[in-house]
CSV table of C-alpha atoms in Angstrom, one decimal:
chain,number,residue,atom,x,y,z
T,1,TYR,CA,-59.0,27.8,15.5
T,2,PHE,CA,-60.5,26.8,11.8
T,3,ASP,CA,-57.2,24.9,11.0
T,4,LEU,CA,-58.7,22.0,13.5
T,5,PHE,CA,-61.8,21.5,10.3
T,6,ASP,CA,-61.9,20.6,7.0
T,7,GLU,CA,-63.5,23.8,4.3
T,8,LYS,CA,-66.5,21.7,3.9
T,9,ASP,CA,-67.0,21.8,7.5
T,10,ILE,CA,-67.0,25.1,8.2
T,11,SER,CA,-69.4,28.4,7.0
T,12,TYR,CA,-69.8,31.5,7.9
T,13,ARG,CA,-72.9,34.1,6.8
T,14,GLN,CA,-72.1,37.7,7.5
T,15,ALA,CA,-75.3,38.9,6.9
T,16,ASP,CA,-76.6,37.5,10.7
T,17,GLU,CA,-73.2,36.4,12.1
T,18,ILE,CA,-74.1,32.8,12.6
T,19,LEU,CA,-71.3,30.3,12.3
T,20,THR,CA,-72.1,26.5,11.2
T,21,VAL,CA,-69.7,23.7,12.2
T,22,GLN,CA,-70.2,20.1,11.5
T,23,GLY,CA,-68.8,16.8,11.0
T,24,ARG,CA,-66.7,14.9,13.4
T,25,LEU,CA,-63.1,15.6,14.7
T,26,THR,CA,-60.4,12.7,13.7
T,27,ALA,CA,-57.5,12.1,15.0
T,28,GLY,CA,-54.7,14.2,14.2
T,29,GLU,CA,-51.9,16.8,15.3
T,30,TYR,CA,-54.1,20.1,16.5
T,31,ARG,CA,-52.0,23.5,17.2
T,32,LEU,CA,-54.1,25.9,19.4
T,33,PRO,CA,-52.2,29.7,20.6
T,34,GLY,CA,-52.0,29.5,24.4
T,35,ASN,CA,-52.9,32.6,24.8
T,36,VAL,CA,-56.7,33.4,23.9
T,37,SER,CA,-58.3,30.8,26.5
T,38,SER,CA,-57.9,27.6,28.5
T,39,GLN,CA,-61.4,26.2,27.6
T,40,PHE,CA,-60.3,25.9,23.9
T,41,ILE,CA,-57.8,22.8,25.0
T,42,SER,CA,-59.3,21.7,28.2
T,43,GLY,CA,-62.2,20.7,25.4
T,44,LEU,CA,-60.3,19.4,23.1
T,45,LEU,CA,-58.1,17.8,25.8
T,46,PHE,CA,-61.6,15.7,26.5
T,47,ALA,CA,-63.0,15.0,23.2
T,48,PHE,CA,-59.1,13.1,23.2
T,49,ALA,CA,-59.6,11.0,26.2
T,50,VAL,CA,-62.3,9.5,23.8
T,51,MET,CA,-60.7,9.2,20.7
T,52,LYS,CA,-59.8,5.6,19.5
T,53,GLU,CA,-56.8,7.3,17.6
T,54,PRO,CA,-54.0,9.2,19.2
T,55,CYS,CA,-53.9,12.6,18.8
T,56,GLN,CA,-51.4,15.3,19.5
T,57,LEU,CA,-51.9,18.9,20.6
T,58,GLU,CA,-49.1,21.8,19.9
T,59,ILE,CA,-50.2,24.8,22.0
T,60,GLN,CA,-48.2,28.0,20.4
T,61,GLY,CA,-46.9,30.4,22.1
T,62,ASP,CA,-47.1,31.2,25.8
T,63,LEU,CA,-50.0,29.3,27.4
T,64,GLU,CA,-52.2,31.8,30.1
T,65,SER,CA,-54.4,29.5,32.0
T,66,ALA,CA,-52.2,27.5,32.9
T,67,PRO,CA,-53.9,26.5,36.1
T,68,TYR,CA,-56.8,25.1,34.1
T,69,VAL,CA,-55.6,23.2,31.7
T,70,ARG,CA,-53.1,21.2,34.7
T,71,MET,CA,-57.4,20.5,36.3
T,72,THR,CA,-58.3,19.0,32.8
T,73,GLU,CA,-55.2,16.6,32.7
T,74,GLY,CA,-56.1,16.0,36.2
T,75,ALA,CA,-59.2,15.0,35.5
T,76,ARG,CA,-58.5,12.7,32.8
T,77,THR,CA,-56.1,11.2,34.2
T,78,MET,CA,-58.8,10.1,36.9
T,79,PHE,CA,-61.3,9.6,34.5
T,80,PHE,CA,-59.7,8.2,31.2
T,81,PRO,CA,-56.5,6.2,31.2
T,82,ASN,CA,-58.2,3.4,29.8
T,83,GLY,CA,-62.3,4.3,31.2
T,84,PRO,CA,-63.7,5.4,34.3
T,85,ILE,CA,-62.1,3.9,37.0
T,86,HIS,CA,-63.9,5.9,40.4
T,87,ASP,CA,-67.1,5.4,41.5
T,88,THR,CA,-67.2,8.2,43.9
T,89,ILE,CA,-65.0,10.8,44.4
T,90,ARG,CA,-65.0,13.6,46.0
T,91,ILE,CA,-65.2,17.3,44.3
T,92,GLU,CA,-63.4,20.4,46.1
T,93,GLY,CA,-64.1,23.6,47.0
T,94,ASP,CA,-64.6,26.0,44.6
T,95,TRP,CA,-61.7,29.1,44.9
T,96,SER,CA,-63.6,31.3,41.6
T,97,ASN,CA,-66.3,31.3,43.9
T,98,GLY,CA,-65.3,31.4,47.2
T,99,ALA,CA,-63.1,34.7,46.0
T,100,PHE,CA,-66.2,36.3,46.2
T,101,TRP,CA,-66.8,35.3,49.7
T,102,LEU,CA,-63.5,35.9,50.9
T,103,THR,CA,-62.8,39.0,50.0
T,104,ALA,CA,-65.6,40.0,51.7
T,105,ALA,CA,-64.3,39.0,55.2
T,106,HIS,CA,-61.5,40.6,54.1
T,107,LEU,CA,-63.4,43.9,53.5
T,108,GLY,CA,-64.6,43.8,57.4
T,109,ASN,CA,-67.9,41.4,57.1
T,110,LEU,CA,-68.6,38.4,59.0
T,111,VAL,CA,-68.1,36.1,56.7
T,112,THR,CA,-66.5,32.2,56.9
T,113,VAL,CA,-65.6,30.2,53.9
T,114,SER,CA,-64.8,26.5,54.6
T,115,GLY,CA,-64.5,23.8,52.0
T,116,LEU,CA,-61.2,25.2,50.2
T,117,ASN,CA,-58.2,23.2,50.0
T,118,PRO,CA,-55.4,24.9,50.2
T,119,GLN,CA,-53.1,22.9,47.8
T,120,SER,CA,-55.6,22.4,44.9
T,121,ALA,CA,-54.2,22.9,41.5
T,122,GLN,CA,-56.9,25.5,41.2
T,123,GLY,CA,-55.1,29.0,39.9
T,124,ASP,CA,-57.6,30.7,41.9
T,125,ARG,CA,-56.3,30.1,44.8
T,126,ALA,CA,-53.9,32.8,44.5
T,127,VAL,CA,-56.9,34.9,46.1
T,128,SER,CA,-56.1,33.8,49.7
T,129,GLN,CA,-52.3,35.6,49.0
T,130,LEU,CA,-53.7,38.2,46.4
T,131,VAL,CA,-56.8,40.5,48.9
T,132,PRO,CA,-54.4,40.3,52.3
T,133,LEU,CA,-52.1,42.1,49.4
T,134,LEU,CA,-54.2,44.9,48.0
T,135,LYS,CA,-55.5,45.4,51.8
T,136,LYS,CA,-52.2,46.8,52.7
T,137,GLU,CA,-50.2,48.2,49.6
T,138,ARG,CA,-50.6,49.3,45.7
T,139,ALA,CA,-49.8,45.6,44.3
T,140,ILE,CA,-49.5,44.8,39.9
T,141,VAL,CA,-50.7,41.7,39.4
T,142,SER,CA,-51.2,39.2,36.6
T,143,ALA,CA,-53.8,37.9,35.5
T,144,LYS,CA,-52.0,35.6,32.9
T,145,ASP,CA,-52.9,32.5,35.4
T,146,ILE,CA,-56.0,34.0,37.0
T,147,PRO,CA,-58.0,35.8,34.5
T,148,ASP,CA,-61.3,34.8,36.6
T,149,LEU,CA,-60.4,36.6,39.7
T,150,VAL,CA,-60.4,39.9,37.8
T,151,PRO,CA,-63.3,41.2,38.6
T,152,ILE,CA,-63.2,40.5,42.8
T,153,LEU,CA,-59.9,41.7,42.7
T,154,ALA,CA,-60.6,44.7,41.5
T,155,VAL,CA,-63.6,45.5,44.6
T,156,ALA,CA,-60.2,44.7,46.2
T,157,ALA,CA,-58.1,47.0,45.4
T,158,ALA,CA,-60.9,49.5,44.5
T,159,CYS,CA,-61.7,49.3,48.4
T,160,SER,CA,-58.1,49.7,49.6
T,161,HIS,CA,-55.1,51.3,47.9
T,162,GLY,CA,-55.8,50.2,44.4
T,163,GLY,CA,-54.0,47.9,42.0
T,164,ILE,CA,-53.0,47.6,38.3
T,165,PHE,CA,-53.6,44.9,36.7
T,166,THR,CA,-51.9,43.7,33.6
T,167,ASN,CA,-51.6,40.6,31.0
T,168,ILE,CA,-55.6,41.2,31.2
T,169,GLN,CA,-56.0,41.5,27.6
T,170,ARG,CA,-57.7,38.2,27.3
T,171,LEU,CA,-60.3,39.4,29.4
T,172,ARG,CA,-61.7,41.4,25.8
T,173,LEU,CA,-62.6,38.1,24.6
T,174,LYS,CA,-64.9,36.7,26.9
T,175,GLU,CA,-68.6,36.0,26.9
T,176,SER,CA,-68.2,39.9,27.1
T,177,ASP,CA,-65.7,42.0,27.8
T,178,ARG,CA,-64.7,42.1,31.0
T,179,VAL,CA,-62.1,45.1,31.3
T,180,ALA,CA,-65.4,47.6,30.2
T,181,SER,CA,-67.7,45.3,32.5
T,182,VAL,CA,-65.5,45.5,34.9
T,183,MET,CA,-64.4,49.1,34.6
T,184,GLU,CA,-68.4,50.4,34.2
T,185,MET,CA,-69.2,48.7,37.9
T,186,LEU,CA,-65.6,49.9,39.9
T,187,THR,CA,-67.7,53.5,38.4
T,188,ALA,CA,-71.2,52.8,39.2
T,189,LEU,CA,-69.8,52.3,42.9
T,190,GLY,CA,-67.8,55.2,42.6
T,191,GLY,CA,-64.7,54.1,41.9
T,192,ARG,CA,-61.9,54.9,39.4
T,193,ALA,CA,-61.0,52.9,36.4
T,194,GLU,CA,-59.0,52.9,33.2
T,195,ALA,CA,-57.6,50.7,30.9
T,196,THR,CA,-54.7,50.9,28.0
T,197,GLU,CA,-53.6,48.5,26.2
């Protein structure tokens, strides 16, 4: 990502692991890998929306978490075509958080979830098909576009027939190593989990 900045704008002190970035984002062409985090892409897209000169973003390689980028584009369209155009909008329910409650319901708990839009652009709406699938069989689930669902889907799998999760490498790069965290959680709850590269 450092090609976004001039060398004079970025410094790193290895002794205490402090990265300092200063300066102002300038208009131009930017390149980011699509397989690390959609958050970097979304951040740049929002920044581009308020810049006076045109900007372009080239996504290199496969784009993972594509639904999140589509949601960013939708928000940009609503708010930044030529400045804000909405005084009031209705925010739909959050499938990522709803996933925990939906899973609790599928595991036999008396839980009702409402306010989730089945036609939502949110990729995590996939939980509505994946949890019932994991309850019926040992399924193979790709986390390419739904990395935030892996922890709760792993619980659903562990409580049913097990499961195999692919495309989880990026989860090691999140705020914590989510692969290790999920394995520790399942083990602490009496389950079994293993990860390979």
